[in-house]
Short mmCIF file of C-alpha atoms in Angstrom, two decimals:
data_model
loop_
_atom_site.label_atom_id
_atom_site.label_comp_id
_atom_site.label_asym_id
_atom_site.label_seq_id
_atom_site.Cartn_x
_atom_site.Cartn_y
_atom_site.Cartn_z
CA UNK A 1 12.29 -2.48 -21.06
CA UNK A 2 15.64 -2.64 -19.28
CA UNK A 3 16.80 0.81 -20.33
CA UNK A 4 14.66 2.40 -17.65
CA UNK A 5 15.82 0.15 -14.85
CA UNK A 6 18.44 1.54 -12.50
CA UNK A 7 21.72 -0.31 -12.59
CA UNK A 8 24.25 -0.92 -9.88
CA UNK A 9 27.73 -2.37 -9.91
CA UNK A 10 27.41 -6.15 -9.74
CA UNK A 11 30.66 -6.47 -7.79
CA UNK A 12 29.32 -4.31 -4.99
CA UNK A 13 26.25 -6.54 -4.82
CA UNK A 14 28.29 -9.75 -4.93
CA UNK A 15 30.67 -8.63 -2.22
CA UNK A 16 27.82 -7.40 -0.02
CA UNK A 17 26.13 -10.77 -0.35
CA UNK A 18 29.44 -12.43 0.50
CA UNK A 19 29.68 -10.33 3.66
CA UNK A 20 26.16 -11.40 4.64
CA UNK A 21 27.00 -15.09 4.21
CA UNK A 22 30.26 -14.60 6.10
CA UNK A 23 28.44 -12.95 8.99
CA UNK A 24 25.78 -15.66 9.11
CA UNK A 25 28.48 -18.32 9.26
CA UNK A 26 30.05 -16.52 12.21
CA UNK A 27 26.74 -15.96 13.98
CA UNK A 28 25.06 -19.31 13.45
CA UNK A 29 28.08 -21.62 13.27
CA UNK A 30 25.97 -24.47 11.82
CA UNK A 31 26.02 -24.60 8.02
CA UNK A 32 22.49 -26.00 7.97
CA UNK A 33 21.24 -23.02 9.97
CA UNK A 34 22.94 -20.67 7.53
CA UNK A 35 21.16 -22.38 4.63
CA UNK A 36 17.85 -21.94 6.39
CA UNK A 37 18.51 -18.32 7.20
CA UNK A 38 19.56 -17.51 3.63
CA UNK A 39 16.40 -19.16 2.35
CA UNK A 40 14.27 -17.18 4.77
CA UNK A 41 15.97 -13.93 3.79
CA UNK A 42 15.38 -14.79 0.15
CA UNK A 43 11.74 -15.49 0.84
CA UNK A 44 11.29 -12.11 2.48
CA UNK A 45 12.99 -10.44 -0.45
CA UNK A 46 10.88 -12.39 -2.96
CA UNK A 47 7.58 -11.38 -1.42
CA UNK A 48 8.51 -7.73 -1.99
CA UNK A 49 10.43 -8.12 -5.20
CA UNK A 50 7.43 -9.56 -7.01
CA UNK A 51 5.57 -6.25 -6.97
CA UNK A 52 8.52 -4.41 -8.39
CA UNK A 53 8.87 -7.04 -11.06
CA UNK A 54 5.19 -6.89 -11.99
CA UNK A 55 5.17 -3.09 -12.03
CA UNK A 56 8.22 -2.84 -14.27
CA UNK A 57 7.57 -5.75 -16.58
CA UNK A 58 3.87 -5.08 -17.20
CA UNK A 59 3.16 -8.77 -16.79
CA UNK A 60 -0.56 -8.89 -16.11
CA UNK A 61 -1.26 -12.51 -15.34
CA UNK A 62 0.61 -15.44 -13.81
CA UNK A 63 -1.91 -18.26 -13.98
CA UNK A 64 -0.07 -20.78 -16.11
CA UNK A 65 2.97 -22.29 -14.37
CA UNK A 66 4.85 -22.93 -17.61
CA UNK A 67 4.42 -19.37 -18.82
CA UNK A 68 5.38 -18.06 -15.41
CA UNK A 69 8.58 -20.10 -15.33
CA UNK A 70 9.53 -18.74 -18.75
CA UNK A 71 8.91 -15.18 -17.65
CA UNK A 72 11.07 -15.66 -14.55
CA UNK A 73 13.91 -17.12 -16.58
CA UNK A 74 13.84 -14.57 -19.39
CA UNK A 75 12.74 -11.40 -17.59
CA UNK A 76 13.15 -11.92 -13.87
CA UNK A 77 16.75 -13.08 -13.83
CA UNK A 78 17.62 -10.49 -16.45
CA UNK A 79 16.05 -7.65 -14.53
CA UNK A 80 17.56 -8.38 -11.15
CA UNK A 81 20.78 -10.30 -11.85
CA UNK A 82 21.62 -9.36 -15.43
CA UNK A 83 21.74 -12.99 -16.59
CA UNK A 84 19.18 -15.25 -18.22
CA UNK A 85 18.36 -18.75 -17.12
CA UNK A 86 17.15 -21.65 -19.23
CA UNK A 87 14.09 -23.64 -18.26
CA UNK A 88 14.34 -27.37 -18.95
CA UNK A 89 13.60 -30.83 -17.63
CA UNK A 90 9.84 -30.43 -17.44
CA UNK A 91 8.15 -33.42 -15.91
CA UNK A 92 5.17 -35.04 -17.65
CA UNK A 93 2.55 -33.16 -15.62
CA UNK A 94 4.20 -29.80 -16.21
CA UNK A 95 4.45 -29.10 -12.51
CA UNK A 96 8.19 -29.11 -12.02
CA UNK A 97 11.09 -27.79 -14.01
CA UNK A 98 14.71 -26.76 -13.68
CA UNK A 99 16.23 -23.33 -13.99
CA UNK A 100 19.77 -23.60 -15.27
CA UNK A 101 22.24 -20.78 -14.75
CA UNK A 102 25.51 -20.94 -16.64
CA UNK A 103 26.57 -17.71 -15.12
CA UNK A 104 25.84 -16.74 -11.55
CA UNK A 105 26.91 -13.28 -10.41
CA UNK A 106 26.51 -14.20 -6.73
CA UNK A 107 29.53 -16.50 -6.74
CA UNK A 108 32.20 -14.36 -8.38
CA UNK A 109 35.30 -14.42 -6.15
CA UNK A 110 33.96 -17.35 -4.09
CA UNK A 111 35.66 -20.60 -3.25
CA UNK A 112 33.99 -23.00 -0.88
CA UNK A 113 36.41 -24.08 1.85
CA UNK A 114 36.39 -27.65 3.20
CA UNK A 115 34.72 -26.55 6.42
CA UNK A 116 31.64 -25.30 4.55
CA UNK A 117 30.88 -28.26 2.34
CA UNK A 118 27.19 -28.40 3.18
CA UNK A 119 26.68 -24.70 2.49
CA UNK A 120 24.15 -23.79 -0.22
CA UNK A 121 25.87 -20.55 -0.98
CA UNK A 122 23.14 -19.26 -3.32
CA UNK A 123 20.22 -20.33 -1.16
CA UNK A 124 18.95 -16.76 -1.18
CA UNK A 125 17.98 -17.22 -4.83
CA UNK A 126 15.78 -20.23 -4.20
CA UNK A 127 14.12 -18.32 -1.36
CA UNK A 128 13.43 -15.38 -3.64
CA UNK A 129 11.80 -17.61 -6.25
CA UNK A 130 9.67 -19.35 -3.63
CA UNK A 131 8.56 -16.07 -2.04
CA UNK A 132 7.78 -14.37 -5.33
CA UNK A 133 5.79 -17.31 -6.65
CA UNK A 134 3.84 -17.57 -3.44
CA UNK A 135 2.63 -14.01 -3.94
CA UNK A 136 1.19 -14.96 -7.32
CA UNK A 137 -0.69 -17.90 -5.79
CA UNK A 138 1.84 -20.64 -6.51
CA UNK A 139 3.11 -22.69 -3.60
CA UNK A 140 6.42 -24.15 -4.67
CA UNK A 141 9.35 -26.12 -3.39
CA UNK A 142 12.76 -25.03 -4.63
CA UNK A 143 15.89 -27.10 -4.29
CA UNK A 144 19.43 -26.94 -5.66
CA UNK A 145 20.41 -29.86 -7.86
CA UNK A 146 23.71 -28.71 -9.26
CA UNK A 147 26.13 -26.17 -7.89
CA UNK A 148 29.35 -25.06 -9.60
CA UNK A 149 30.92 -24.33 -6.21
CA UNK A 150 30.74 -28.06 -5.60
CA UNK A 151 32.29 -28.92 -8.92
CA UNK A 152 29.18 -29.30 -11.10
CA UNK A 153 29.10 -27.81 -14.58
CA UNK A 154 26.21 -25.38 -13.99
CA UNK A 155 23.77 -24.12 -11.40
CA UNK A 156 20.48 -25.99 -11.47
CA UNK A 157 17.50 -25.08 -9.36
CA UNK A 158 14.56 -27.44 -9.29
CA UNK A 159 11.17 -25.73 -8.88
CA UNK A 160 8.21 -27.92 -8.04
CA UNK A 161 4.68 -26.55 -8.03
CA UNK A 162 2.82 -27.93 -5.04
CA UNK A 163 -0.47 -26.17 -5.53
CA UNK A 164 -2.10 -23.02 -6.77
CA UNK A 165 -4.05 -21.25 -4.10
CA UNK A 166 -7.05 -19.32 -5.38
CA UNK A 167 -8.13 -16.12 -3.75
CA UNK A 168 -10.58 -16.81 -0.96
CA UNK A 169 -13.19 -14.41 0.29
CA UNK A 170 -11.50 -13.29 3.49
CA UNK A 171 -14.44 -12.35 5.70
CA UNK A 172 -16.86 -14.54 7.57
CA UNK A 173 -20.57 -14.06 6.97
CA UNK A 174 -21.22 -12.80 10.45
CA UNK A 175 -18.72 -9.96 10.64
CA UNK B 1 -12.60 20.03 -18.96
CA UNK B 2 -15.57 22.31 -18.88
CA UNK B 3 -16.68 20.84 -15.57
CA UNK B 4 -13.72 22.42 -13.87
CA UNK B 5 -14.67 25.73 -15.34
CA UNK B 6 -14.48 27.57 -12.08
CA UNK B 7 -15.73 27.66 -8.56
CA UNK B 8 -18.91 29.55 -9.29
CA UNK B 9 -21.84 27.52 -10.51
CA UNK B 10 -22.79 30.05 -13.16
CA UNK B 11 -19.75 29.18 -15.21
CA UNK B 12 -20.78 25.54 -15.58
CA UNK B 13 -22.40 24.97 -18.92
CA UNK B 14 -25.98 23.75 -18.72
CA UNK B 15 -26.40 20.15 -19.78
CA UNK B 16 -29.03 17.61 -20.51
CA UNK B 17 -27.61 14.71 -18.52
CA UNK B 18 -28.34 14.54 -14.80
CA UNK B 19 -24.65 14.54 -13.99
CA UNK B 20 -23.92 16.29 -10.72
CA UNK B 21 -21.96 19.45 -10.36
CA UNK B 22 -18.26 18.95 -10.69
CA UNK B 23 -16.31 18.43 -7.50
CA UNK B 24 -15.11 21.75 -6.21
CA UNK B 25 -11.57 21.11 -7.25
CA UNK B 26 -8.94 22.49 -4.95
CA UNK B 27 -6.59 23.00 -7.85
CA UNK B 28 -6.52 22.22 -11.52
CA UNK B 29 -7.62 18.73 -12.37
CA UNK B 30 -8.44 17.67 -8.82
CA UNK B 31 -10.54 14.85 -10.06
CA UNK B 32 -9.64 11.87 -7.95
CA UNK B 33 -12.02 11.59 -5.06
CA UNK B 34 -11.21 8.43 -3.13
CA UNK B 35 -8.51 5.75 -3.36
CA UNK B 36 -8.54 2.31 -1.76
CA UNK B 37 -5.67 -0.16 -1.84
CA UNK B 38 -6.38 -3.74 -0.79
CA UNK B 39 -4.08 -6.73 -0.66
CA UNK B 40 -5.12 -10.24 -1.57
CA UNK B 41 -6.29 -11.02 1.94
CA UNK B 42 -8.82 -8.22 1.95
CA UNK B 43 -6.76 -5.98 4.21
CA UNK B 44 -7.30 -2.35 3.37
CA UNK B 45 -3.71 -1.15 3.06
CA UNK B 46 -4.64 2.40 2.28
CA UNK B 47 -7.71 4.56 2.25
CA UNK B 48 -7.30 8.10 1.11
CA UNK B 49 -9.95 10.63 0.26
CA UNK B 50 -9.71 14.00 -1.39
CA UNK B 51 -13.35 14.72 -1.99
CA UNK B 52 -16.12 12.80 -0.30
CA UNK B 53 -18.89 14.92 1.12
CA UNK B 54 -21.03 12.00 2.23
CA UNK B 55 -20.10 9.02 4.38
CA UNK B 56 -22.82 6.61 5.38
CA UNK B 57 -20.88 3.73 6.92
CA UNK B 58 -18.13 3.42 9.43
CA UNK B 59 -14.74 2.89 7.76
CA UNK B 60 -14.37 -0.83 8.55
CA UNK B 61 -17.78 -1.64 7.09
CA UNK B 62 -17.09 0.60 4.13
CA UNK B 63 -13.82 -1.21 3.34
CA UNK B 64 -15.35 -4.65 3.71
CA UNK B 65 -18.27 -3.83 1.45
CA UNK B 66 -15.94 -2.37 -1.13
CA UNK B 67 -13.76 -5.47 -1.10
CA UNK B 68 -16.83 -7.70 -1.28
CA UNK B 69 -18.11 -5.74 -4.24
CA UNK B 70 -14.84 -6.17 -6.12
CA UNK B 71 -14.68 -9.83 -5.31
CA UNK B 72 -18.20 -10.54 -6.52
CA UNK B 73 -18.04 -8.28 -9.53
CA UNK B 74 -14.82 -9.89 -10.67
CA UNK B 75 -16.16 -13.42 -10.49
CA UNK B 76 -19.36 -12.21 -12.15
CA UNK B 77 -17.54 -10.53 -15.06
CA UNK B 78 -15.43 -13.66 -15.53
CA UNK B 79 -18.55 -15.81 -15.47
CA UNK B 80 -20.61 -13.94 -18.05
CA UNK B 81 -17.67 -13.53 -20.43
CA UNK B 82 -19.09 -14.81 -23.74
CA UNK B 83 -15.69 -15.42 -25.34
CA UNK B 84 -13.95 -17.74 -22.88
CA UNK B 85 -14.87 -21.40 -23.08
CA UNK B 86 -13.50 -22.59 -19.78
CA UNK B 87 -15.39 -21.12 -16.85
CA UNK B 88 -15.84 -22.28 -13.31
CA UNK B 89 -19.06 -21.91 -11.42
CA UNK B 90 -20.08 -18.51 -10.18
CA UNK B 91 -18.52 -17.87 -6.81
CA UNK B 92 -15.71 -20.38 -7.28
CA UNK B 93 -12.53 -18.57 -6.23
CA UNK B 94 -10.33 -17.33 -9.04
CA UNK B 95 -6.59 -16.92 -9.17
CA UNK B 96 -5.56 -13.31 -9.59
CA UNK B 97 -5.39 -12.65 -13.31
CA UNK B 98 -7.51 -15.67 -14.16
CA UNK B 99 -10.49 -15.06 -16.40
CA UNK B 100 -11.39 -11.58 -17.50
CA UNK B 101 -11.89 -8.69 -15.18
CA UNK B 102 -13.38 -5.22 -15.23
CA UNK B 103 -11.63 -1.88 -15.52
CA UNK B 104 -14.31 0.46 -14.30
CA UNK B 105 -17.97 1.06 -13.79
CA UNK B 106 -19.86 4.27 -13.87
CA UNK B 107 -22.95 5.61 -12.16
CA UNK B 108 -24.48 9.00 -12.74
CA UNK B 109 -22.52 10.46 -9.86
CA UNK B 110 -19.13 8.74 -9.90
CA UNK B 111 -16.85 6.37 -11.75
CA UNK B 112 -15.02 3.51 -10.03
CA UNK B 113 -11.74 2.51 -11.63
CA UNK B 114 -10.19 -0.84 -10.76
CA UNK B 115 -6.85 -2.53 -11.24
CA UNK B 116 -5.57 -5.82 -9.85
CA UNK B 117 -1.96 -6.97 -10.03
CA UNK B 118 -1.14 -10.68 -10.35
CA UNK B 119 0.12 -10.48 -6.78
CA UNK B 120 -3.42 -9.60 -5.72
CA UNK B 121 -2.90 -5.90 -4.96
CA UNK B 122 -6.14 -4.13 -5.80
CA UNK B 123 -6.33 -0.43 -6.52
CA UNK B 124 -9.66 1.36 -6.59
CA UNK B 125 -9.84 4.96 -7.66
CA UNK B 126 -13.12 6.82 -7.56
CA UNK B 127 -13.37 9.78 -9.87
CA UNK B 128 -15.87 12.10 -11.48
CA UNK B 129 -18.13 10.15 -13.90
CA UNK B 130 -16.80 11.96 -16.91
CA UNK B 131 -13.14 11.05 -16.47
CA UNK B 132 -11.57 8.99 -19.19
CA UNK B 133 -9.70 5.71 -19.00
CA UNK B 134 -7.69 5.61 -15.77
CA UNK B 135 -5.80 2.36 -16.34
CA UNK B 136 -2.52 4.16 -16.86
CA UNK B 137 -3.05 6.29 -13.77
CA UNK B 138 -3.69 3.19 -11.69
CA UNK B 139 -0.55 1.63 -13.09
CA UNK B 140 1.33 4.74 -12.10
CA UNK B 141 -0.09 4.58 -8.58
CA UNK B 142 0.99 0.93 -8.42
CA UNK B 143 4.48 2.10 -9.37
CA UNK B 144 4.39 4.66 -6.56
CA UNK B 145 3.31 1.89 -4.19
CA UNK B 146 6.31 -0.21 -5.26
CA UNK B 147 8.71 2.69 -5.03
CA UNK B 148 7.66 4.17 -1.69
CA UNK B 149 5.96 1.34 0.17
CA UNK B 150 7.30 -2.03 -0.96
CA UNK B 151 10.87 -0.77 -1.11
CA UNK B 152 10.64 0.82 2.32
CA UNK B 153 12.32 -1.75 4.59
CA UNK B 154 10.47 -0.43 7.62
CA UNK B 155 7.12 -1.19 6.06
CA UNK B 156 5.85 -4.63 7.07
CA UNK B 157 4.02 -6.25 4.13
CA UNK B 158 0.31 -6.74 4.74
CA UNK B 159 -0.09 -3.89 7.22
CA UNK B 160 -1.78 -0.53 6.64
CA UNK B 161 0.46 1.93 4.86
CA UNK B 162 1.81 4.75 6.95
CA UNK B 163 4.46 6.16 4.67
CA UNK B 164 4.52 9.95 4.47
CA UNK B 165 6.64 9.90 1.35
CA UNK B 166 4.11 7.72 -0.44
CA UNK B 167 1.19 9.91 0.57
CA UNK B 168 3.06 12.99 -0.56
CA UNK B 169 3.82 11.59 -4.00
CA UNK B 170 0.32 10.18 -4.30
CA UNK B 171 -1.30 13.53 -3.53
CA UNK B 172 1.04 15.20 -5.94
CA UNK B 173 0.19 12.74 -8.67
CA UNK B 174 -3.58 12.72 -8.30
CA UNK B 175 -3.59 16.49 -8.57
CA UNK B 176 -2.42 16.05 -12.15
CA UNK B 177 -5.19 13.62 -13.10
CA UNK B 178 -7.76 14.84 -15.56
#
């Protein structure tokens, strides 16, 4: 499956992302604003990325949240970041889980300075997940629980399913 | 491929079925007649025709009726599925990919091929009634859509597609369809 996918140098990607974050910090000054902007950028990426993922992976249905989370962890992360995530900490209802990344290519060469303590450096990832899932009818909330840049032992992203939106008939009777 | 035997009618073999004359193909295998692409909100992202001698409705009406047909037919096919135990009521909205769906239907004058991605992108390809399974072709067209539309940063998602490169590759590809 991955043999046919084009590959690029991960360092180029990492450094480009770093330049984006750097520029946002300069432009927006507020760390909170940067987090928001990164999330929004991720969302926009996710809403497009999903079609590429579906086309290349031949996944034909994303109805079950558990299955979908597994597919993201095993295939999605592998296809776009070259790493796999583990899915754990399911709650009793099966509507929220954690993605754990031991290895995160976005943060190579990064150290968080004291002035940027509130920065969610990888916020683009949570935006991507949220955007992609929204396109397959799942409204989610994604938050960072653990972050190695802040001294934790792994990256942990909490994904909570808010609701699944079925497809509605889009036209009114009278048009 | 006897029905593409040539441009003159005399070369078409006589047959028992009331199938119409083959479309006057502009090249070899010019079999695709019309393509619609809808997104999950019912917006017609793309309408492209290669062979459609008769139009009875204005385009907006035509697109809406087509989308309505798909919507109803899909919930109907899911509802009458004899193998699945869990079924909602007819007309209850489905998630994309939920329940079973249909691949195609055929009349005596055309065949409608359908594919829906889990993200709700719907591809409809109308071909000659005697064309075979087009699921792989639709998948390929979906790939073209990803390559030349989704990846084009100047394309705003959810708006009609105006990408020359996509149209070019699409035309090129449908010419190869049998």
